Coordinates of C-alpha atoms in Angstrom, one line a residue:
M1 CA -13.3 9.1 28.8
D2 CA -9.2 8.0 29.9
V3 CA -8.2 8.6 26.1
P4 CA -10.3 11.5 24.9
K5 CA -11.3 10.8 21.2
D6 CA -10.1 14.1 19.9
Q7 CA -6.4 13.0 20.5
F8 CA -6.7 9.9 18.9
S9 CA -8.3 11.8 15.6
T10 CA -4.8 14.5 15.7
L11 CA -2.5 11.8 15.6
L12 CA -3.9 10.0 12.5
E13 CA -5.0 13.4 11.2
H14 CA -1.3 14.2 11.6
G15 CA -0.3 10.9 9.8
L16 CA 1.4 10.1 13.6
Y17 CA 0.1 6.3 13.2
S18 CA 3.1 4.4 15.1
S19 CA 2.1 6.6 18.4
A20 CA -2.1 6.5 17.1
Q21 CA -1.2 2.6 17.2
I22 CA 0.0 2.5 20.7
L23 CA -2.7 4.8 21.6
G24 CA -5.5 2.8 20.6
C25 CA -3.8 -0.4 23.0
F26 CA -4.6 2.4 25.6
A27 CA -8.4 3.1 24.5
V28 CA -9.6 -0.2 23.8
S29 CA -8.4 -1.7 27.3
S30 CA -9.9 1.5 28.9
T31 CA -11.6 0.4 32.1
S32 CA -13.5 3.7 31.8
I33 CA -15.3 2.4 28.7
N34 CA -18.3 -0.5 29.6
P35 CA -18.8 -2.5 26.7
E36 CA -22.2 -3.3 27.8
T37 CA -23.9 -0.1 28.8
S38 CA -21.3 2.1 26.2
P39 CA -21.1 -0.2 23.1
H40 CA -20.9 2.5 21.0
L41 CA -17.9 4.3 22.6
K42 CA -16.0 0.4 22.3
S43 CA -16.8 0.6 18.6
E44 CA -15.7 3.7 18.1
S45 CA -12.6 3.2 19.4
L46 CA -11.8 -0.1 18.1
V47 CA -12.5 1.9 14.9
Q48 CA -9.8 4.3 15.5
F49 CA -6.8 1.3 16.6
G50 CA -7.8 -0.1 13.7
E51 CA -7.2 2.6 11.2
A52 CA -3.7 3.0 13.0
L53 CA -2.9 -0.5 12.7
F54 CA -4.4 -0.1 8.7
R55 CA -2.0 2.5 7.9
E56 CA 1.2 1.3 9.6
K57 CA 0.0 -2.0 7.2
E58 CA -0.8 -4.6 9.9
Y59 CA -3.7 -5.8 7.9
R60 CA -4.2 -9.0 10.1
R61 CA -4.8 -7.0 13.4
A62 CA -6.9 -4.2 11.7
I63 CA -8.9 -6.5 10.4
Q64 CA -9.7 -7.9 13.7
A65 CA -10.3 -4.8 15.1
Y66 CA -12.7 -3.7 12.8
K67 CA -15.0 -6.3 13.2
Q68 CA -14.8 -6.6 16.8
A69 CA -15.6 -2.6 16.1
L70 CA -19.2 -4.2 13.7
Q71 CA -19.4 -6.6 16.5
Y72 CA -20.1 -4.2 19.6
H73 CA -22.2 -2.1 16.8
K74 CA -24.5 -4.7 16.8
I75 CA -25.6 -4.8 20.0
I76 CA -26.3 -1.1 20.6
P77 CA -29.6 -0.4 21.8
K78 CA -31.6 1.1 19.1
Q79 CA -32.9 4.1 22.0
S80 CA -29.5 5.4 21.3
A81 CA -30.1 7.0 17.9
A82 CA -29.9 10.2 19.1
T83 CA -26.0 9.4 19.3
P84 CA -24.1 11.6 17.5
P85 CA -21.8 9.7 14.4
L86 CA -18.5 9.8 14.7
T87 CA -16.8 12.6 12.2
R88 CA -14.7 11.0 9.2
S89 CA -12.1 13.0 9.8
S90 CA -11.7 10.7 13.5
M91 CA -12.0 7.3 11.0
S92 CA -9.8 8.2 8.5
A93 CA -7.0 10.7 6.9
S94 CA -8.5 10.8 3.7
N95 CA -10.8 12.9 2.0
R96 CA -13.3 10.5 0.8
S97 CA -16.9 11.2 1.1
S98 CA -19.5 9.4 2.9
S99 CA -21.3 7.2 2.1
P100 CA -25.0 7.9 1.1
N101 CA -27.7 6.2 4.0
S102 CA -24.5 4.4 5.2
A103 CA -24.8 6.9 9.1
S104 CA -25.4 4.4 11.6
I105 CA -26.9 5.3 14.7
S106 CA -23.8 4.3 16.5
G107 CA -20.8 6.3 16.0
I108 CA -19.2 4.7 14.0
N109 CA -20.0 4.1 9.8
E110 CA -20.4 0.4 9.4
N111 CA -19.8 0.4 5.5
E112 CA -17.3 2.3 5.6
V113 CA -15.6 -0.3 8.2
K114 CA -16.7 -3.1 5.8
F115 CA -14.9 -1.2 3.2
K116 CA -11.7 -0.6 5.3
I117 CA -11.9 -4.7 5.5
A118 CA -12.4 -5.3 2.2
T119 CA -9.3 -3.3 1.8
C120 CA -6.9 -5.0 4.4
H121 CA -8.4 -7.9 2.4
N122 CA -7.1 -6.7 -1.0
S123 CA -3.9 -5.9 0.2
L124 CA -3.5 -9.5 1.4
S125 CA -3.9 -10.9 -1.8
E126 CA -7.5 -12.4 -0.3
N127 CA -10.1 -11.4 -3.0
R128 CA -12.8 -14.1 -2.2
A129 CA -12.7 -12.3 1.6
A130 CA -12.2 -8.9 0.1
L131 CA -15.2 -9.1 -2.7
A132 CA -17.3 -10.8 0.7
E133 CA -17.0 -7.4 2.3
M134 CA -17.8 -5.5 -0.5
E135 CA -20.6 -7.3 -1.0
G136 CA -22.7 -6.4 2.2
I137 CA -22.7 -2.6 1.0
R138 CA -26.0 -2.3 -0.8
S139 CA -25.1 -0.9 -4.2
T140 CA -26.9 2.3 -3.6
S141 CA -24.7 3.0 -0.4
R142 CA -21.0 2.5 -2.4
N143 CA -19.7 5.1 -3.1
L144 CA -16.9 6.4 -6.0
E145 CA -14.1 4.7 -4.2
M146 CA -16.1 1.9 -3.3
N147 CA -17.7 1.3 -6.6
L148 CA -13.5 1.4 -7.9
M149 CA -12.8 -1.3 -5.3
M150 CA -15.8 -3.6 -6.3
A151 CA -14.8 -3.3 -10.1
K152 CA -11.2 -4.3 -10.0
L153 CA -12.0 -7.4 -7.2
Y154 CA -15.0 -8.3 -9.7
R155 CA -12.1 -7.8 -12.8
N156 CA -10.1 -9.9 -11.1
S157 CA -12.4 -12.9 -10.2
R158 CA -13.0 -12.9 -14.0
H159 CA -17.0 -11.7 -13.3
T160 CA -16.2 -9.8 -16.7
R161 CA -20.1 -8.5 -16.4
S162 CA -20.1 -7.5 -12.7
A163 CA -16.4 -5.9 -13.0
I164 CA -18.0 -3.3 -16.7
G165 CA -21.0 -2.7 -14.5
C166 CA -18.8 -0.7 -11.2
Y167 CA -16.5 0.8 -14.2
K168 CA -19.5 2.3 -15.6
E169 CA -21.0 3.7 -12.5
C170 CA -17.5 5.0 -11.9
L171 CA -17.4 6.5 -14.9
R172 CA -21.1 8.2 -14.4
Q173 CA -19.6 9.8 -10.9
C174 CA -16.6 10.8 -12.4
P175 CA -15.2 10.9 -16.4
F176 CA -11.2 11.2 -15.8
I177 CA -10.9 7.7 -13.9
I178 CA -8.5 6.9 -16.2
E179 CA -7.7 3.4 -14.7
A180 CA -11.7 2.3 -15.4
I181 CA -11.4 3.9 -19.2
T182 CA -8.4 1.6 -19.9
A183 CA -10.6 -1.4 -17.9
L184 CA -13.4 -1.0 -20.0
A185 CA -11.1 -0.9 -23.1
E186 CA -9.5 -4.2 -22.1
L187 CA -13.3 -6.2 -20.9
G188 CA -14.3 -5.0 -24.6
V189 CA -16.7 -1.9 -24.1
A190 CA -16.7 0.2 -27.7
A191 CA -15.3 3.9 -27.1
K192 CA -18.4 4.8 -28.3
D193 CA -20.3 3.1 -25.4
I194 CA -17.8 4.4 -22.9
I195 CA -18.1 8.4 -24.1
S196 CA -21.6 7.5 -23.7
L197 CA -21.1 7.6 -20.0
F198 CA -19.5 11.4 -19.7
P199 CA -22.1 13.2 -18.1
Q200 CA -23.9 15.9 -20.5
T201 CA -26.1 17.1 -18.5
P202 CA -26.2 21.1 -18.8
N203 CA -25.6 23.4 -15.5
R204 CA -26.4 26.3 -13.9
S205 CA -25.4 28.3 -16.6
G206 CA -27.1 25.9 -19.6
R207 CA -23.3 25.0 -20.6
P208 CA -23.0 20.9 -20.6
P209 CA -20.5 20.1 -17.8
F210 CA -18.5 18.5 -20.2
D211 CA -18.0 20.7 -23.2
H212 CA -17.2 18.7 -26.7
F213 CA -14.4 21.5 -27.8
D214 CA -13.1 21.5 -24.0
S215 CA -12.2 18.2 -22.1
S216 CA -14.2 15.9 -23.4
R217 CA -12.4 16.1 -26.7
W218 CA -8.8 15.1 -25.5
L219 CA -10.6 12.4 -23.4
Q220 CA -12.8 11.1 -26.3
R221 CA -9.5 10.7 -28.3
Y222 CA -7.7 8.6 -25.4
V223 CA -10.5 6.6 -25.3
E224 CA -10.5 5.9 -28.9
A225 CA -6.7 5.2 -29.0
Q226 CA -6.9 2.8 -26.2
C227 CA -9.2 0.7 -27.8
C228 CA -7.5 0.8 -30.7
I229 CA -4.6 -1.2 -29.4
V230 CA -7.0 -3.6 -27.1
S231 CA -8.6 -4.2 -30.5
N232 CA -4.9 -4.2 -32.2
D233 CA -5.0 -1.4 -34.1
Y234 CA -1.2 -0.3 -33.5
K235 CA -1.3 2.0 -35.8
G236 CA -5.2 3.9 -35.2
G237 CA -3.7 4.2 -31.2
L238 CA -0.2 5.5 -32.0
E239 CA -1.7 8.2 -34.3
L240 CA -4.5 9.1 -31.6
F241 CA -1.9 9.6 -29.3
T242 CA 0.2 11.6 -31.5
E243 CA -2.7 13.6 -31.2
L244 CA -2.8 14.1 -27.5
L245 CA 1.0 14.2 -27.6
Q246 CA 0.5 17.7 -29.9
R247 CA -1.7 19.2 -27.4
F248 CA -0.1 17.7 -24.2
P249 CA 3.5 18.0 -24.8
N250 CA 6.1 15.8 -22.9
N251 CA 2.9 14.2 -21.1
I252 CA 5.1 10.9 -19.3
H253 CA 2.0 9.0 -19.5
I254 CA 1.4 9.2 -23.3
L255 CA 5.1 8.8 -23.8
L256 CA 5.0 5.8 -22.3
E257 CA 2.1 4.3 -23.7
M258 CA 2.8 5.3 -26.7
A259 CA 6.6 3.3 -25.5
K260 CA 5.2 0.6 -24.5
V261 CA 3.0 -0.1 -28.0
K262 CA 6.0 0.8 -30.2
A263 CA 8.1 -2.4 -28.0
V264 CA 4.8 -5.0 -28.4
I265 CA 4.6 -4.2 -31.8
G266 CA 8.8 -4.8 -32.6
K267 CA 9.5 -1.1 -33.2
N268 CA 12.3 -1.6 -30.5
D269 CA 14.1 1.9 -31.9
E270 CA 11.7 4.2 -31.5
A271 CA 10.5 2.2 -28.0
I272 CA 13.9 3.1 -26.8
L273 CA 13.7 6.7 -28.0
D274 CA 10.6 7.3 -26.2
F275 CA 11.8 5.6 -22.7
E276 CA 14.7 7.7 -22.8
K277 CA 12.4 11.0 -23.4
V278 CA 10.7 9.9 -20.3
R279 CA 13.7 8.9 -18.3
S280 CA 14.9 12.1 -19.4
I281 CA 11.8 14.2 -18.2
D282 CA 11.0 12.1 -14.7
P283 CA 14.2 9.9 -14.0
Y284 CA 12.0 8.9 -11.3
V285 CA 9.0 7.2 -13.1
V286 CA 9.2 3.3 -12.5
T287 CA 6.1 2.1 -15.0
Y288 CA 6.8 -0.4 -18.0
M289 CA 10.3 0.8 -16.8
D290 CA 10.0 -3.3 -17.5
E291 CA 10.1 -3.0 -20.9
Y292 CA 12.5 -0.8 -21.6
A293 CA 14.9 -3.1 -19.4
M294 CA 13.9 -6.1 -22.3
L295 CA 14.8 -3.7 -24.7
L296 CA 18.0 -2.8 -23.9
K297 CA 18.7 -6.6 -23.4
L298 CA 18.0 -6.9 -26.7
K299 CA 19.8 -4.6 -27.6
S300 CA 22.5 -5.7 -26.0
D301 CA 23.4 -2.4 -23.9
I302 CA 24.0 -3.8 -20.7
S303 CA 25.9 -0.7 -19.2
K304 CA 22.0 1.2 -19.7
L305 CA 20.8 -1.8 -18.1
N306 CA 22.3 -1.7 -14.8
K307 CA 21.8 1.8 -14.6
L308 CA 18.4 1.3 -15.3
V309 CA 17.7 -1.7 -12.7
H310 CA 20.0 0.4 -10.2
D311 CA 17.8 3.5 -10.8
I312 CA 14.3 2.3 -10.3
L313 CA 15.5 -0.2 -7.2
S314 CA 16.3 2.9 -5.1
V315 CA 13.0 4.9 -6.4
D316 CA 10.1 1.7 -5.4
P317 CA 12.1 -2.0 -4.6
T318 CA 8.3 -3.2 -3.9
R319 CA 6.7 -2.4 -7.5
P320 CA 6.6 -5.6 -10.1
E321 CA 8.3 -3.6 -12.9
V322 CA 11.8 -4.0 -10.5
F323 CA 11.5 -7.4 -10.3
V324 CA 10.8 -7.9 -14.0
A325 CA 13.9 -5.6 -15.0
L326 CA 16.1 -7.8 -12.1
S327 CA 15.0 -11.1 -14.1
V328 CA 15.9 -9.4 -17.2
L329 CA 18.9 -8.7 -15.7
W330 CA 20.1 -11.7 -14.2
E331 CA 18.6 -13.9 -17.2
K332 CA 22.2 -14.6 -18.5
K333 CA 24.0 -14.9 -15.2
D334 CA 21.6 -17.3 -13.3
E335 CA 18.3 -18.0 -15.0
R336 CA 16.9 -19.9 -12.1
G337 CA 17.3 -16.7 -10.4
A338 CA 16.0 -15.0 -12.8
L339 CA 12.8 -17.1 -12.4
S340 CA 12.0 -16.2 -9.3
Y341 CA 12.5 -12.4 -10.1
A342 CA 9.8 -13.3 -12.5
E343 CA 7.4 -15.0 -10.3
K344 CA 8.0 -12.4 -7.3
S345 CA 6.6 -9.8 -9.8
I346 CA 3.0 -11.9 -10.6
R347 CA 3.3 -12.7 -6.8
I348 CA 3.2 -8.8 -6.4
D349 CA 1.2 -8.5 -8.9
E350 CA -1.0 -11.5 -10.7
R351 CA -1.9 -8.8 -13.4
H352 CA 1.4 -8.1 -14.7
V353 CA 1.7 -8.9 -18.1
A354 CA 5.7 -8.2 -18.6
G355 CA 5.9 -10.8 -15.6
Y356 CA 4.4 -13.8 -17.8
I357 CA 5.9 -12.6 -21.2
M358 CA 9.3 -12.6 -18.8
K359 CA 8.3 -16.3 -17.6
G360 CA 7.7 -17.7 -20.8
N361 CA 10.6 -16.2 -21.9
L362 CA 13.0 -18.0 -19.6
F363 CA 11.7 -21.1 -19.2
L364 CA 12.0 -21.9 -23.4
S365 CA 15.5 -20.8 -23.0
M366 CA 15.5 -23.2 -20.0
N367 CA 14.6 -25.7 -22.5
Q368 CA 11.1 -26.3 -21.0
P369 CA 8.5 -25.1 -24.0
E370 CA 5.6 -27.2 -21.6
A371 CA 5.7 -24.5 -18.9
A372 CA 6.8 -21.5 -21.4
V373 CA 2.9 -22.3 -23.2
V374 CA 1.4 -21.8 -19.3
A375 CA 3.0 -18.8 -19.3
Y376 CA 2.2 -17.0 -22.5
R377 CA -1.5 -18.4 -22.2
G378 CA -1.1 -16.4 -18.9
A379 CA 0.2 -13.1 -20.8
Q380 CA -3.1 -14.0 -23.4
E381 CA -5.8 -14.0 -20.7
L382 CA -4.6 -10.9 -19.4
R383 CA -3.7 -8.9 -22.4
P384 CA -3.0 -10.5 -26.3
D385 CA -0.6 -9.3 -28.0
L386 CA 2.0 -10.1 -30.4
R387 CA 4.6 -10.7 -27.8
S388 CA 2.5 -13.8 -26.1
Y389 CA 1.2 -15.1 -29.8
Q390 CA 4.9 -15.5 -30.8
G391 CA 6.0 -17.3 -27.6
L392 CA 3.7 -19.5 -28.0
V393 CA 4.7 -20.2 -31.7
R394 CA 8.0 -20.6 -30.3
S395 CA 7.0 -23.3 -27.5
Y396 CA 4.7 -25.3 -30.1
L397 CA 7.5 -25.6 -32.4
A398 CA 10.0 -26.7 -29.8
L399 CA 7.3 -29.2 -28.9
A400 CA 6.5 -30.4 -32.4
K401 CA 3.2 -29.5 -32.1
I402 CA 2.7 -28.1 -35.4
K403 CA -1.1 -27.8 -36.0
E404 CA -1.6 -26.7 -32.3
A405 CA 2.0 -23.9 -33.7
L406 CA 0.0 -23.1 -36.7
H407 CA -3.7 -22.1 -34.5
A408 CA -1.7 -20.3 -32.8
A409 CA -0.2 -17.8 -35.3
R410 CA -3.6 -18.0 -37.2
E411 CA -5.1 -16.7 -34.2
A412 CA -2.3 -13.8 -34.6
M413 CA -3.3 -13.2 -38.4
K414 CA -7.0 -13.1 -37.6
A415 CA -6.3 -10.0 -34.6
M416 CA -4.1 -8.3 -36.3
P417 CA -4.4 -8.6 -40.1
Q418 CA -1.9 -5.7 -41.0
S419 CA 0.6 -6.6 -39.2
A420 CA 3.6 -8.1 -40.9
K421 CA 5.1 -9.4 -37.7
A422 CA 1.9 -11.9 -37.7
L423 CA 2.0 -12.7 -41.2
K424 CA 6.0 -14.1 -40.8
L425 CA 4.4 -15.7 -37.6
V426 CA 2.4 -18.4 -40.2
G427 CA 5.4 -18.3 -42.2
D428 CA 7.6 -19.7 -39.2
V429 CA 5.1 -22.4 -38.4
H430 CA 5.1 -23.4 -42.5
A431 CA 9.0 -23.1 -42.7
S432 CA 9.5 -26.0 -40.2
S433 CA 8.5 -28.4 -42.8
T434 CA 9.6 -28.9 -46.2
S435 CA 6.5 -29.6 -47.6
G436 CA 5.2 -25.3 -45.7
R437 CA 8.4 -23.7 -47.3
E438 CA 6.8 -22.6 -50.2
K439 CA 4.3 -21.3 -48.6
A440 CA 6.6 -19.7 -45.9
K441 CA 7.7 -18.1 -48.6
K442 CA 5.0 -16.3 -50.0
F443 CA 3.9 -15.1 -46.0
Y444 CA 7.4 -13.5 -45.2
E445 CA 7.1 -11.9 -49.0
S446 CA 3.9 -10.8 -48.4
A447 CA 5.4 -9.3 -44.4
L448 CA 7.6 -7.7 -47.3
R449 CA 5.3 -5.9 -49.2
L450 CA 3.2 -4.8 -46.1
E451 CA 6.5 -3.3 -44.2
P452 CA 9.1 -3.5 -46.8
G453 CA 11.7 -2.8 -44.0
F454 CA 10.8 -5.7 -41.5
L455 CA 14.4 -7.1 -41.3
G456 CA 12.6 -10.1 -39.4
A457 CA 11.0 -11.5 -42.4
A458 CA 14.2 -10.4 -44.7
L459 CA 16.6 -13.0 -42.6
A460 CA 14.0 -15.1 -42.3
L461 CA 13.3 -15.1 -46.1
A462 CA 16.8 -15.3 -46.4
E463 CA 17.1 -18.7 -44.2
L464 CA 14.4 -20.0 -46.7
H465 CA 16.6 -19.4 -49.7
V466 CA 19.3 -20.9 -48.1
M467 CA 17.6 -24.4 -47.3
E468 CA 16.5 -24.5 -50.9
G469 CA 19.2 -24.1 -52.2
R470 CA 19.6 -20.6 -53.3
N471 CA 22.3 -19.0 -51.7
G472 CA 22.8 -16.1 -54.7
D473 CA 19.4 -15.2 -53.8
A474 CA 19.8 -14.8 -49.8
V475 CA 22.9 -12.9 -50.6
S476 CA 21.3 -10.3 -52.8
L477 CA 18.4 -9.6 -50.5
L478 CA 19.8 -9.5 -47.5
E479 CA 22.9 -7.1 -49.3
R480 CA 19.7 -4.8 -49.8
Y481 CA 19.2 -4.4 -46.6
L482 CA 22.9 -4.0 -45.7
K483 CA 22.8 0.0 -47.3
D484 CA 19.9 0.6 -44.6
W485 CA 20.9 -1.7 -41.9
A486 CA 23.9 -1.8 -39.4
D487 CA 22.1 -4.7 -37.9
D488 CA 24.4 -7.3 -36.4
S489 CA 22.1 -10.2 -37.0
L490 CA 22.0 -8.9 -40.4
H491 CA 25.9 -9.4 -41.1
V492 CA 25.4 -12.7 -39.1
K493 CA 23.3 -14.6 -41.3
L494 CA 25.6 -13.3 -44.6
A495 CA 28.2 -14.9 -42.9
Q496 CA 26.3 -18.2 -43.1
V497 CA 25.2 -17.8 -46.2
F498 CA 28.7 -17.3 -47.6
A499 CA 30.2 -20.1 -45.2
A500 CA 27.8 -22.2 -46.6
T501 CA 28.7 -21.1 -50.1
N502 CA 32.3 -21.7 -49.1
M503 CA 33.4 -18.2 -49.3
L504 CA 35.1 -18.1 -46.2
Q505 CA 36.9 -14.7 -46.2
E506 CA 33.3 -13.1 -46.8
G507 CA 31.8 -14.8 -44.2
L508 CA 34.8 -13.7 -42.0
L509 CA 34.1 -10.5 -43.1
H510 CA 30.5 -10.1 -41.9
Y511 CA 31.1 -12.4 -38.8
Q512 CA 33.3 -9.6 -37.2
A513 CA 31.0 -6.6 -38.4
A514 CA 28.4 -8.7 -36.4
L515 CA 31.0 -8.6 -33.0
R516 CA 31.6 -4.8 -33.9
I517 CA 28.2 -3.6 -33.4
N518 CA 27.4 -6.3 -30.6
D519 CA 30.1 -7.9 -28.9
Q520 CA 27.4 -10.4 -27.4
N521 CA 26.0 -12.5 -30.0
E522 CA 25.9 -15.6 -29.1
A523 CA 25.4 -16.8 -32.9
A524 CA 28.1 -14.2 -34.5
K525 CA 30.8 -15.9 -31.6
K526 CA 29.8 -19.2 -32.4
G527 CA 29.8 -18.8 -35.9
L528 CA 33.1 -17.2 -36.3
E529 CA 34.8 -20.2 -33.8
R530 CA 33.2 -22.8 -36.6
L531 CA 35.0 -20.7 -39.7
E532 CA 37.9 -20.7 -38.0
K533 CA 38.2 -24.3 -37.9
Q534 CA 37.3 -24.3 -41.9
M535 CA 39.9 -22.0 -42.2
K536 CA 42.5 -24.0 -40.8
G537 CA 41.6 -27.4 -42.4
V538 CA 39.4 -28.5 -39.7
D539 CA 36.4 -30.3 -41.0
P540 CA 33.6 -28.9 -38.0
D541 CA 30.6 -30.9 -37.2
A542 CA 28.0 -31.7 -39.7
P543 CA 24.9 -30.1 -39.2
E544 CA 21.5 -32.2 -38.4
E545 CA 19.5 -32.9 -41.1
D546 CA 15.6 -31.1 -40.4
E547 CA 12.8 -33.9 -39.5
D548 CA 10.0 -33.1 -41.8
N549 CA 7.1 -32.2 -40.0
E550 CA 3.5 -32.7 -42.6
V551 CA 0.8 -30.7 -41.9
D552 CA -2.4 -31.1 -43.1
D553 CA -4.8 -28.6 -43.0
A554 CA -7.4 -28.3 -45.5
D555 CA -9.7 -25.7 -44.2
G556 CA -7.0 -23.4 -42.6
D557 CA -5.7 -23.5 -45.9
Q558 CA -8.3 -21.8 -47.5
E559 CA -8.8 -19.1 -44.2
E560 CA -5.0 -18.5 -45.1
T561 CA -5.7 -17.7 -48.6
E562 CA -8.0 -15.1 -48.3
L563 CA -6.2 -13.4 -44.8
L564 CA -3.5 -13.2 -47.4

């Protein structure tokens, strides 16, 4: 041979893929290899060339090389069974074990080549083509990495049962595949069924390889925590994560999972503290940093948001989290630009929930509620959480689709019966019509009984008092919270109530207090401007009258009463 195989293998093993690619051009075009008399040598050269192209991310060219290798493999005469197979190190620099029963009579491993073709298609987001290649490998011949690839492809194709089967097979082979545990939890498999997959066969010493009091105990707790979160038992999930954190202090993964959950259920201050702790331990983490960006935006902490985006851009500008964070940063400056960033995050990873949430938020702020509904539904299909329910309710209310809004809010209440925020969501829908205000009051009060420190419910109830002319009740309610909360929205609501009661000086003080806490609060800016006109004797525009939007849903009322 003009190009020795071992030299090609050396380049691949040492990661010199550019040189290997160029050398591959010589190898596959060499006249010393006759495709008719030595097809196995031709196929080996093409596989090595494909590997070099794959490592250089030239996926289309790699697919072509791999497929040509399989074509030459098919014409190898049967009598060449004595031909020694190509070593795995020649084909790949990875450490994967060879698939059982897959070694062929030629110098290539056919199943490995099909897996490489599928991997290329997957990298090009060609799910169907990747799945077709993987299904060409018998289930008995698939190794661990192949099963994990199959599981992901089936899940992306919404073949849930097949995906569950592949993920389960992964855990039977290795119980520490955390992404398989998380995926099975999200696909609705019970914790006990996941734990039952862990191997329990005793080894030669007579001791199970997965000792209950050692590694299995914390892993079982992790499974239970993930299943709690998926079933919306956020309190139970956080308790289990806290227990794990005691055994593994400063565990970045656990801290991130806890921060994510706290962000979802609205414990924003606690979530921010967890995210800040993660960044103090490891400033190069990108995972969930888009969730952190959203929280910083809610807090109007633009300087921290700017720094966060700058930092994660410098770590890895290809991650979907980076583009969601960019979308958050650009929301006020350029909504169209922000939307393009959110859409880019979804193109990078079509299962990235935060991208859909951000997209829905942007469409709502751009007064495109129909498009917002589609985005929030996309988030719900992947992993429903409180934010997607809240987005749907806001979108349907903007479209005056009260029944749909009520259905979404009740869905949230069923999914999270112990969530004060879900109760408030139902109250918000009822509060949108005059006839529903009494029901809304009950839901807000129930939310506050369940979570006395829930400021959002207090603000909503105060607004309801104002609508009903009970301004004194609104003030006394809000002033109770003022003792414990230094919150700009609380001061804004008090200012609005005082302004409506013609107590302009008190209103002025609270608007100013809100702007001292958050100088970017638009409601405070507009309210202050309006109040100053009133104080100068200028009559501001009269508020628009709300149109009644009646809802008649007797069955739903009975269902709500039971839940309350």
